[in-house]
C-alpha positions as a Python dict, from the first residue, in 0.01 Angstrom:
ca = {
    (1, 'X'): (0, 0, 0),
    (2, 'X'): (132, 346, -130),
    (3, 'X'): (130, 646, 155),
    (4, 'X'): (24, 936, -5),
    (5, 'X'): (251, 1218, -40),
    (6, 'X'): (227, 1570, -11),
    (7, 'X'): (40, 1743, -263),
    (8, 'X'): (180, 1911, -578),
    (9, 'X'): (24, 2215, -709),
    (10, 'X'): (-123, 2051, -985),
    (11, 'X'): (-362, 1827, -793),
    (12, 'X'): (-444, 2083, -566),
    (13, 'X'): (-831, 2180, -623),
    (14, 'X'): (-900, 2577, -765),
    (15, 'X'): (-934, 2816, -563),
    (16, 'X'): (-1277, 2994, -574),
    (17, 'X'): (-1361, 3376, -577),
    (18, 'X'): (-1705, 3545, -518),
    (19, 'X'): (-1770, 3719, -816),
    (20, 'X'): (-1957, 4041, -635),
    (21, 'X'): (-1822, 4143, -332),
    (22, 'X'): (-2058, 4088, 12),
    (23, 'X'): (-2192, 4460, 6),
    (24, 'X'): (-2277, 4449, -393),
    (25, 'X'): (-2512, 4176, -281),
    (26, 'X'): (-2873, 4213, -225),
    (27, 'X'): (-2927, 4388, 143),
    (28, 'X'): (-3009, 4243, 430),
    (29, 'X'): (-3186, 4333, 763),
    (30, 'X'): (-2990, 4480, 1058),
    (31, 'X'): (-3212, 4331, 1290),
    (32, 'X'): (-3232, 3948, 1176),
    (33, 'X'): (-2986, 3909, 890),
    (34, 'X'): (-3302, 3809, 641),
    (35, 'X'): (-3385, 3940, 271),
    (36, 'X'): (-3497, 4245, 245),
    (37, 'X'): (-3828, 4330, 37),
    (38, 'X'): (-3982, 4574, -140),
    (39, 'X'): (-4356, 4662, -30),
    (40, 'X'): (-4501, 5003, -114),
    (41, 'X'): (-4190, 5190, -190),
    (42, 'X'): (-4048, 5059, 200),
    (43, 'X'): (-3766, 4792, 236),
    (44, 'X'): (-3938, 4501, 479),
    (45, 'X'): (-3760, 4199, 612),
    (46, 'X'): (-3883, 3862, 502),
    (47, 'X'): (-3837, 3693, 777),
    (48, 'X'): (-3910, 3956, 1096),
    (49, 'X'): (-4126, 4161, 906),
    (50, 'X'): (-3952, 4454, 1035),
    (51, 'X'): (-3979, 4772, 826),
    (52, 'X'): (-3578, 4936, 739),
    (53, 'X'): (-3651, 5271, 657),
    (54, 'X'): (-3432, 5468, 406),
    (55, 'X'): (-3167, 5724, 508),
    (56, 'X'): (-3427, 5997, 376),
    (57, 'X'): (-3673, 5894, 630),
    (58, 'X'): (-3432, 5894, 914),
    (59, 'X'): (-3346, 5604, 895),
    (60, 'X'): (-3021, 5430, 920),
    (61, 'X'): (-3033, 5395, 536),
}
């Protein structure tokens, strides 16, 4: 029985890269962490239900 050996570069698996970084990607809620919504014109979390208000409403934008 053969030990294995270390690995050469060339068996090594590819290395991955996100494509768009973590902010480019679609917003999330600062209470929960869910997906944020769209529901007459307000941003709404999908899984709290709580309503993130835009920066020109005071918000925290």
């Amino acid at each position: 029985m053969q030990t294995p050996g270390p690995r050469s570069s060339s068996d090594a698996p590819p290395a991955t890269h996100a494509t768009t970084p973590p902010e480019a990607s679609s917003p999330a809620c600062p209470v929960c962490g869910g997906q944020l919504i769209e529901i007459r014109h307000k941003l709404v979390c999908s899984r709290c239900h709580s309503i993130c208000e835009t920066c020109c409403e005071g918000g925290r934008g």
